[in-house]
PDB file of C-alpha atoms in Angstrom:
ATOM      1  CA  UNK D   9      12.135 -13.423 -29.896  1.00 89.00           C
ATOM      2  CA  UNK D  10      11.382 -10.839 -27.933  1.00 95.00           C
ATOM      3  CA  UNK D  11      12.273  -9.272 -24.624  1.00 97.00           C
ATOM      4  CA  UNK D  12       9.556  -7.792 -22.484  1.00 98.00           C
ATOM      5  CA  UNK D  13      11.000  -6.084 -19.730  1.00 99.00           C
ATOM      6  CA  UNK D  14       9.104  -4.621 -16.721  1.00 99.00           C
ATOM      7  CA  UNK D  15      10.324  -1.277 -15.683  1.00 99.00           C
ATOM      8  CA  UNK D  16       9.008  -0.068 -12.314  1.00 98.00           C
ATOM      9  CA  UNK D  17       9.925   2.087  -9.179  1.00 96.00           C
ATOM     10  CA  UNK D  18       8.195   4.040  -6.501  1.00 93.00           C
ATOM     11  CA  UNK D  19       6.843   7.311  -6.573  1.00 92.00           C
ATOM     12  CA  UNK D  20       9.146  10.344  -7.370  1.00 93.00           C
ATOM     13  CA  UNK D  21      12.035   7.413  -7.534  1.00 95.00           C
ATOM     14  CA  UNK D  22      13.285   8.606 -10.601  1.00 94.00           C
ATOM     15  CA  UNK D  23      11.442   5.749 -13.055  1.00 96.00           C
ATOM     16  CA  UNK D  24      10.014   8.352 -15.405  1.00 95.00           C
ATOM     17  CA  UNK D  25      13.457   9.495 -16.226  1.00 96.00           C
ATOM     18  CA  UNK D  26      14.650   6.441 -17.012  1.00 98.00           C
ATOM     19  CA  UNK D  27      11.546   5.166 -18.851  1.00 98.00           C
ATOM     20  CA  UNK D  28      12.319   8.330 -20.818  1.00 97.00           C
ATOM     21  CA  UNK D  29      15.830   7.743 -21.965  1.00 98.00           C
ATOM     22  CA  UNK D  30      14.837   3.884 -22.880  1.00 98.00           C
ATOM     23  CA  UNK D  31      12.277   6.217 -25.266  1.00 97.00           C
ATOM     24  CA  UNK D  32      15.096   8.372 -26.406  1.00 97.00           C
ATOM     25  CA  UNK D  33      17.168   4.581 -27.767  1.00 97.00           C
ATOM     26  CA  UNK D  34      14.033   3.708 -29.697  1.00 96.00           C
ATOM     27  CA  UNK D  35      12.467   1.420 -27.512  1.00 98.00           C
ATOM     28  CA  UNK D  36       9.314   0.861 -27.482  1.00 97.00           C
ATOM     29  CA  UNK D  37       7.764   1.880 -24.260  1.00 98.00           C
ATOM     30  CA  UNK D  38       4.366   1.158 -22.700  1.00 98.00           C
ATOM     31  CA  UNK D  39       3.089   3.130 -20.167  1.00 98.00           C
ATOM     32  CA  UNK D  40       0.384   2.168 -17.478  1.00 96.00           C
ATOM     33  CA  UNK D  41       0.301   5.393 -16.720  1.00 93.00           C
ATOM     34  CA  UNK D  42      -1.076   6.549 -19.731  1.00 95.00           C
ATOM     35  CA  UNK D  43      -2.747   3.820 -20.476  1.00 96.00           C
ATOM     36  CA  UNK D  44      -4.777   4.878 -17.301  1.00 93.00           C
ATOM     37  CA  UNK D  45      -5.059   8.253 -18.723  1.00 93.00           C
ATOM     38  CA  UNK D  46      -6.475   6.946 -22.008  1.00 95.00           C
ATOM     39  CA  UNK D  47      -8.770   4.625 -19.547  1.00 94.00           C
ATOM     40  CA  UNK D  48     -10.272   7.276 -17.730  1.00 95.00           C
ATOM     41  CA  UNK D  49     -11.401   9.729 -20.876  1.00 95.00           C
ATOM     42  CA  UNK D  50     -14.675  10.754 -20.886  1.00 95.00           C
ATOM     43  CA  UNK D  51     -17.395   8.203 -21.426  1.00 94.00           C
ATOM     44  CA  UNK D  52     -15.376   4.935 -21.610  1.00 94.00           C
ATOM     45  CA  UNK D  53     -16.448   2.249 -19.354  1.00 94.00           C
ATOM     46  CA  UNK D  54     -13.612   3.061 -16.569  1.00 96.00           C
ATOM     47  CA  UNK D  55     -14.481   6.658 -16.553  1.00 97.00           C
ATOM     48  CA  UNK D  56     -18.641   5.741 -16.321  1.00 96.00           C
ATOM     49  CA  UNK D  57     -17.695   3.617 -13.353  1.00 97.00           C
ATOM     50  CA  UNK D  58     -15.728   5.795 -11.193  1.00 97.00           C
ATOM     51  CA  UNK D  59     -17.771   8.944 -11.897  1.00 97.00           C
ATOM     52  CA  UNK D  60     -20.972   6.553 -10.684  1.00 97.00           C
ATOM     53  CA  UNK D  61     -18.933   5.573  -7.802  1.00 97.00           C
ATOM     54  CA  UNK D  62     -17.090   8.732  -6.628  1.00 97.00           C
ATOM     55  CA  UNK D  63     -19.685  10.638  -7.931  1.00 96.00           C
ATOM     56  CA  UNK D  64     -19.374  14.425 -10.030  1.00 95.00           C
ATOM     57  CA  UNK D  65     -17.233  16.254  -7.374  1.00 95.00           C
ATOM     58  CA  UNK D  66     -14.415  14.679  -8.731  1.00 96.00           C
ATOM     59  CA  UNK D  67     -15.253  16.273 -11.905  1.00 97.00           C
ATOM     60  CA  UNK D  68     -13.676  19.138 -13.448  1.00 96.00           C
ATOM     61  CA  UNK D  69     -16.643  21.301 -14.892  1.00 96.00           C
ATOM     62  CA  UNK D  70     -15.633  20.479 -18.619  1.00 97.00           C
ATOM     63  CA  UNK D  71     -17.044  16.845 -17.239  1.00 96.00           C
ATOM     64  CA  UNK D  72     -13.470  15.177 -16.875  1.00 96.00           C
ATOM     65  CA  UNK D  73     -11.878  13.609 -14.106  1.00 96.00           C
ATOM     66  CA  UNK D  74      -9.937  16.306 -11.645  1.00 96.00           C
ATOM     67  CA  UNK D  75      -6.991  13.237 -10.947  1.00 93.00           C
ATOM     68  CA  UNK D  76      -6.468  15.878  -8.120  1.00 92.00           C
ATOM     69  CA  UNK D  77      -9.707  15.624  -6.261  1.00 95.00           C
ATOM     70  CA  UNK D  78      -9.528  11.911  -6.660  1.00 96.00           C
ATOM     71  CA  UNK D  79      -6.726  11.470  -5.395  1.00 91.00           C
ATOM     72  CA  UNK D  80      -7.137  13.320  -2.498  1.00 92.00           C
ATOM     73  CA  UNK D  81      -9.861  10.814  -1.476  1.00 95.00           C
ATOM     74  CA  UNK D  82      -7.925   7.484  -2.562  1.00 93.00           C
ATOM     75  CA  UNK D  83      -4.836   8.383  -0.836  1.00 85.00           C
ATOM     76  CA  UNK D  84      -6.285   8.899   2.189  1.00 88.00           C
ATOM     77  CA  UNK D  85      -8.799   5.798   2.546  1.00 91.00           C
ATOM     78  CA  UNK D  86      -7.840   2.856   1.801  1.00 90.00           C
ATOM     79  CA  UNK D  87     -11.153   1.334   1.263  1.00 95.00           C
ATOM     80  CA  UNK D  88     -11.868   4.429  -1.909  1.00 96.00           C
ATOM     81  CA  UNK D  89      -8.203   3.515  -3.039  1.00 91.00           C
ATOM     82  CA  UNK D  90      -8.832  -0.619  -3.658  1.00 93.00           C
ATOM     83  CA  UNK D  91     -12.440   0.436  -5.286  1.00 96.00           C
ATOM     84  CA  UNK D  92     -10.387   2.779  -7.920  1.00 96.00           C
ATOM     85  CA  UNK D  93      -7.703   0.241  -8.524  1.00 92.00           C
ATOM     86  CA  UNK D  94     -10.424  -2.714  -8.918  1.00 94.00           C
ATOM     87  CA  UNK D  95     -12.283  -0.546 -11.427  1.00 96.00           C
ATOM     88  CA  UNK D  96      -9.009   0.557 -13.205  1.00 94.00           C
ATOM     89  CA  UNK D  97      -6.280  -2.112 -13.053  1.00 91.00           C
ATOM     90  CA  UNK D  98      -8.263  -4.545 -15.145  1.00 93.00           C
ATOM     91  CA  UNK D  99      -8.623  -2.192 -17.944  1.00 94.00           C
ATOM     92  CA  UNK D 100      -5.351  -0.857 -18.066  1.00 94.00           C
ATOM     93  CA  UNK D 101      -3.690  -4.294 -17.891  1.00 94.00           C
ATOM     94  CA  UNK D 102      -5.981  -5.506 -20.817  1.00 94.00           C
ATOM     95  CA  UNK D 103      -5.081  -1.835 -22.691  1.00 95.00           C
ATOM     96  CA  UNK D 104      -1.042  -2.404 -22.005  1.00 97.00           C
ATOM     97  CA  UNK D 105      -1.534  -6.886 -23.293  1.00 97.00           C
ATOM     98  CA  UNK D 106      -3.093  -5.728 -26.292  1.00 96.00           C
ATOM     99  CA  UNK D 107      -0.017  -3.527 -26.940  1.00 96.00           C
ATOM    100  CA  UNK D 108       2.270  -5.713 -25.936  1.00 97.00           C
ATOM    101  CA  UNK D 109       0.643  -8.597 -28.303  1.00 97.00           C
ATOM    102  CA  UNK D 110       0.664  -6.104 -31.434  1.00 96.00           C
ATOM    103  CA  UNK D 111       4.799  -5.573 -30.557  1.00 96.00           C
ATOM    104  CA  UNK D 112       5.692  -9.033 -30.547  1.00 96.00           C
ATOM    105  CA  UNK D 113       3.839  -9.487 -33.783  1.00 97.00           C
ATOM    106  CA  UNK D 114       6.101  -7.102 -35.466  1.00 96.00           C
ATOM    107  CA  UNK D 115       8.621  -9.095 -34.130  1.00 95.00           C
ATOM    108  CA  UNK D 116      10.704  -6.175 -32.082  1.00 95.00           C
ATOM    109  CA  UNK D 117      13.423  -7.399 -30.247  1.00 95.00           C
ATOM    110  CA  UNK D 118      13.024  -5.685 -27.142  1.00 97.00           C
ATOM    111  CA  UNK D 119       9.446  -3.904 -25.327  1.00 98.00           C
ATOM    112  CA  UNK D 120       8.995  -2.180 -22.115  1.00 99.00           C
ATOM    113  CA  UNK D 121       6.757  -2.308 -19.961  1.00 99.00           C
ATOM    114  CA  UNK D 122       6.751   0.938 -17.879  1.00 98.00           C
ATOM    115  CA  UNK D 123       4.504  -0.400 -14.567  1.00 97.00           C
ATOM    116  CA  UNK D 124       4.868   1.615 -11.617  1.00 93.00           C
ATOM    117  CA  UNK D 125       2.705  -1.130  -9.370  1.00 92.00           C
ATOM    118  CA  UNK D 126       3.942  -3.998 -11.085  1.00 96.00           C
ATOM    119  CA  UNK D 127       4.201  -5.955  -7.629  1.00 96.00           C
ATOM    120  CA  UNK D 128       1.817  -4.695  -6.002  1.00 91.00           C
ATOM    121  CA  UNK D 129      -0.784  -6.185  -8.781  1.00 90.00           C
ATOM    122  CA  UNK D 130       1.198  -9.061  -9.069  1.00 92.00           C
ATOM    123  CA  UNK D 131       1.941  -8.585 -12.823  1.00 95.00           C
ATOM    124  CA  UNK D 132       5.559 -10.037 -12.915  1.00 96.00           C
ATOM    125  CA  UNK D 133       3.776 -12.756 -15.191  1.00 96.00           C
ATOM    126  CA  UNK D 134       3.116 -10.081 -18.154  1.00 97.00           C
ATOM    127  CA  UNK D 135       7.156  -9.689 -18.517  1.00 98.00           C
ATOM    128  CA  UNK D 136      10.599 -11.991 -18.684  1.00 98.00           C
ATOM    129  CA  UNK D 137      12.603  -9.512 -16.581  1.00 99.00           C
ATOM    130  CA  UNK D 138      12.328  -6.672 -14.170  1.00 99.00           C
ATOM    131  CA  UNK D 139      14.297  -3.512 -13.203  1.00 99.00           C
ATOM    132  CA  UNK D 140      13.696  -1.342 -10.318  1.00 98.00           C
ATOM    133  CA  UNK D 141      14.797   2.300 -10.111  1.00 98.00           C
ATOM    134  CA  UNK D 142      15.431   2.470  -6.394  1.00 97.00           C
ATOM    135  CA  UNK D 143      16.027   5.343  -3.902  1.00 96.00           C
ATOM    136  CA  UNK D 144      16.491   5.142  -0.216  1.00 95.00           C
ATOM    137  CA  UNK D 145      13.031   6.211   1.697  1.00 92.00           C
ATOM    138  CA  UNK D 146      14.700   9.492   2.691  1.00 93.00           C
ATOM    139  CA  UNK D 147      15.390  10.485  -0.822  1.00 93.00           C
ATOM    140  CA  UNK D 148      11.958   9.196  -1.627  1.00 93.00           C
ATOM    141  CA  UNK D 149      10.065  11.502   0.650  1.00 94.00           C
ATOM    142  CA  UNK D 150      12.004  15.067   0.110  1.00 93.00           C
ATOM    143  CA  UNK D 151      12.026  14.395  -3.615  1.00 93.00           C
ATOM    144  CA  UNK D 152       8.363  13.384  -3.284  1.00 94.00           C
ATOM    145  CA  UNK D 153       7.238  16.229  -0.680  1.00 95.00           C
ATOM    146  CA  UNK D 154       9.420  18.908  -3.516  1.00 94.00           C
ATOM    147  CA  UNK D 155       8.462  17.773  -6.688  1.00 94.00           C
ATOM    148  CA  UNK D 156       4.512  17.565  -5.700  1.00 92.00           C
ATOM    149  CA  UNK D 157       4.353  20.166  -3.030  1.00 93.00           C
ATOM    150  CA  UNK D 158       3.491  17.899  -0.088  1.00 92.00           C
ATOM    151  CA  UNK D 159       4.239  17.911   3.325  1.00 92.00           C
ATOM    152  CA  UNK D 160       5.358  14.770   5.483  1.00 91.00           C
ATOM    153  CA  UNK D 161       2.213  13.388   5.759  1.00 91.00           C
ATOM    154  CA  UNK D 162       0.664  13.793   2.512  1.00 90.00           C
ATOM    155  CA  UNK D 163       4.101  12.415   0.832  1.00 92.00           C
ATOM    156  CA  UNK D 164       3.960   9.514   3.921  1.00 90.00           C
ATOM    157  CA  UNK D 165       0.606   8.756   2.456  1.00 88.00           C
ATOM    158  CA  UNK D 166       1.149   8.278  -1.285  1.00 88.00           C
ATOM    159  CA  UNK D 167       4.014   6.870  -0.316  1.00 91.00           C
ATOM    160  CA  UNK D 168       2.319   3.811   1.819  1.00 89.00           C
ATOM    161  CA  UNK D 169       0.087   3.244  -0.697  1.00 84.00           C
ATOM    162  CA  UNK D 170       2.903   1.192  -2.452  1.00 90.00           C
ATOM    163  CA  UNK D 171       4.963  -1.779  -1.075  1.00 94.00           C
ATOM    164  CA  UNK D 172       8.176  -0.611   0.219  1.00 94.00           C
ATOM    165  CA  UNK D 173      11.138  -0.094  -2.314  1.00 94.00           C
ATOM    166  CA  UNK D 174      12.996  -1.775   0.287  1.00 93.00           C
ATOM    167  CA  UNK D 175      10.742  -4.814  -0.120  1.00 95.00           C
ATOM    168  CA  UNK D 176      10.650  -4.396  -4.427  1.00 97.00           C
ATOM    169  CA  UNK D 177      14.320  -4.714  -4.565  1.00 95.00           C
ATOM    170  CA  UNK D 178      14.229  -8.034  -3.059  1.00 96.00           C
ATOM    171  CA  UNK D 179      12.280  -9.527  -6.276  1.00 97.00           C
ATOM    172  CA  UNK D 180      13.762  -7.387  -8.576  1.00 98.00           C
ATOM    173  CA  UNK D 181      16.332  -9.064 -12.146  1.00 98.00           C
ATOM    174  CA  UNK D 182      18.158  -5.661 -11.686  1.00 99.00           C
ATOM    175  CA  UNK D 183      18.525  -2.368  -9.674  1.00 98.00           C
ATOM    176  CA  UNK D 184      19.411   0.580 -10.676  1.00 98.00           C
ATOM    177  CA  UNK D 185      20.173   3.283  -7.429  1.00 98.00           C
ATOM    178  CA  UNK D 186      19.551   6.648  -8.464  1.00 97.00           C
ATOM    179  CA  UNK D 187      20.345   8.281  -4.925  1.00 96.00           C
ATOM    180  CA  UNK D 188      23.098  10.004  -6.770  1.00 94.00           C
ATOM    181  CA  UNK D 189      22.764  12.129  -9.987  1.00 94.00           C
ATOM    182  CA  UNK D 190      20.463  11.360 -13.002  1.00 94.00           C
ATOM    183  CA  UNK D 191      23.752  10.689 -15.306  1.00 97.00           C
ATOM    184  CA  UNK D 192      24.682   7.331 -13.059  1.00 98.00           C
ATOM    185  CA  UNK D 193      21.274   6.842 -12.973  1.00 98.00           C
ATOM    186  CA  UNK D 194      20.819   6.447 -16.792  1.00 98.00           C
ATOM    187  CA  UNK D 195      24.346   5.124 -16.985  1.00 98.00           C
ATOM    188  CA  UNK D 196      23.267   1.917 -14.774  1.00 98.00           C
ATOM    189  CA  UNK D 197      20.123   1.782 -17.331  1.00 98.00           C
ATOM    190  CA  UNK D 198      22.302   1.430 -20.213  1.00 98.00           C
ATOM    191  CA  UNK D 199      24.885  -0.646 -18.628  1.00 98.00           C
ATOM    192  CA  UNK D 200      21.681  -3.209 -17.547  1.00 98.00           C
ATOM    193  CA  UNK D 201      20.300  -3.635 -21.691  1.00 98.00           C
ATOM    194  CA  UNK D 202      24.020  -4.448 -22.724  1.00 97.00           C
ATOM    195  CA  UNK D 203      24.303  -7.262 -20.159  1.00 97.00           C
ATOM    196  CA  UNK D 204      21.107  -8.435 -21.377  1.00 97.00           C
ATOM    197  CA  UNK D 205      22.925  -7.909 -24.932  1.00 95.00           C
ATOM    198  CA  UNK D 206      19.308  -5.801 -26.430  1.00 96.00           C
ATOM    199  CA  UNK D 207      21.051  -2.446 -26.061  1.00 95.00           C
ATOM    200  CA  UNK D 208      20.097  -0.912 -29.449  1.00 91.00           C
ATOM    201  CA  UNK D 209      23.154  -0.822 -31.676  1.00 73.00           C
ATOM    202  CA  UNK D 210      24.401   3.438 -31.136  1.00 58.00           C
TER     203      UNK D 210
END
């Protein structure tokens, strides 16, 4: 039998780092995010459709897509950002099933999926249980505003594009705070597989 667990978080909540050390175990980990990455390469059907949408300023001149330049436009209209996500979240949740199927055909006792918007597109049906790597909004927005070179309202922005944190911990299996340093962080992470008794044997 095995354990799909969704991992998610907010932006620049620490998830990555987490997601990472689950890696480090063993585990196998699939990523939306790069399974939007692979999505988006040139000429698959994702790519076509945004390019004929957003059209070739979004374009690096080598012909792929500058995520910059698109995201400058999604995160600031709502409308552009629901046409990207209805031209993208299909694909990448058919990408990340397929990957899941092939894992529980080997029969491995434990996946992950690593699905930053995994409430927001409703996707609690693809796992059994969910973790949230939470940080309080304040954390969120200096870490956010630091790590990506924002100010306030361009780290407000991304940020709203997501439901609350506040709001994910509510439906969350388990939380793990990472307001403090990246060891407790990662210390809750382990602490949260052996409950679930699929921590991989050390």
């Amino acid at each position: 039998m095995t354990l799909i667990i969704g991992l998610t978080g907010g932006i620049a909540s620490g998830k990555s780092t987490v997601s990472s050390y689950y890696k480090s175990l063993g585990i196998t980990i699939i990523d939306a995010d790069i399974e939007a990455r692979l999505a988006v390469e040139k000429g698959e059907p994702a790519y076509i459709k945004i390019v004929e949408h957003f059209g070739k300023n979004i374009l690096h001149a080598d012909e792929t897509i500058n995520r910059q330049a698109l995201g400058e436009i999604v995160f600031n209209e709502e409308r552009e950002r629901q046409v990207l996500n209805s031209i993208l979240h299909p694909d990448i949740r058919r990408r990340m099933e397929e990957k899941k199927g092939e894992a529980i055909h080997l029969g491995l006792p434990l996946v992950i999926l690593d699905i930053p918007l995994l409430y927001e597109n409703k996707l609690e049906g693809m796992v059994d249980k969910t973790i949230l790597v939470y940080v309080d909004e304040d954390v969120q927005i200096e870490r956010l505003m630091d790590r990506n070179h924002l100010d306030a309202k361009q780290a407000r922005n991304r940020m709203d594009a997501q439901l609350p944190l506040s709001s994910k911990r509510l439906l969350a299996d388990e939380i793990i705070n990472n307001n403090q340093s990246i060891e407790n962080a990662i210390n809750q992470a382990k602490e949260i597989l052996k409950k679930w008794d699929v921590f991989p044997c050390e």
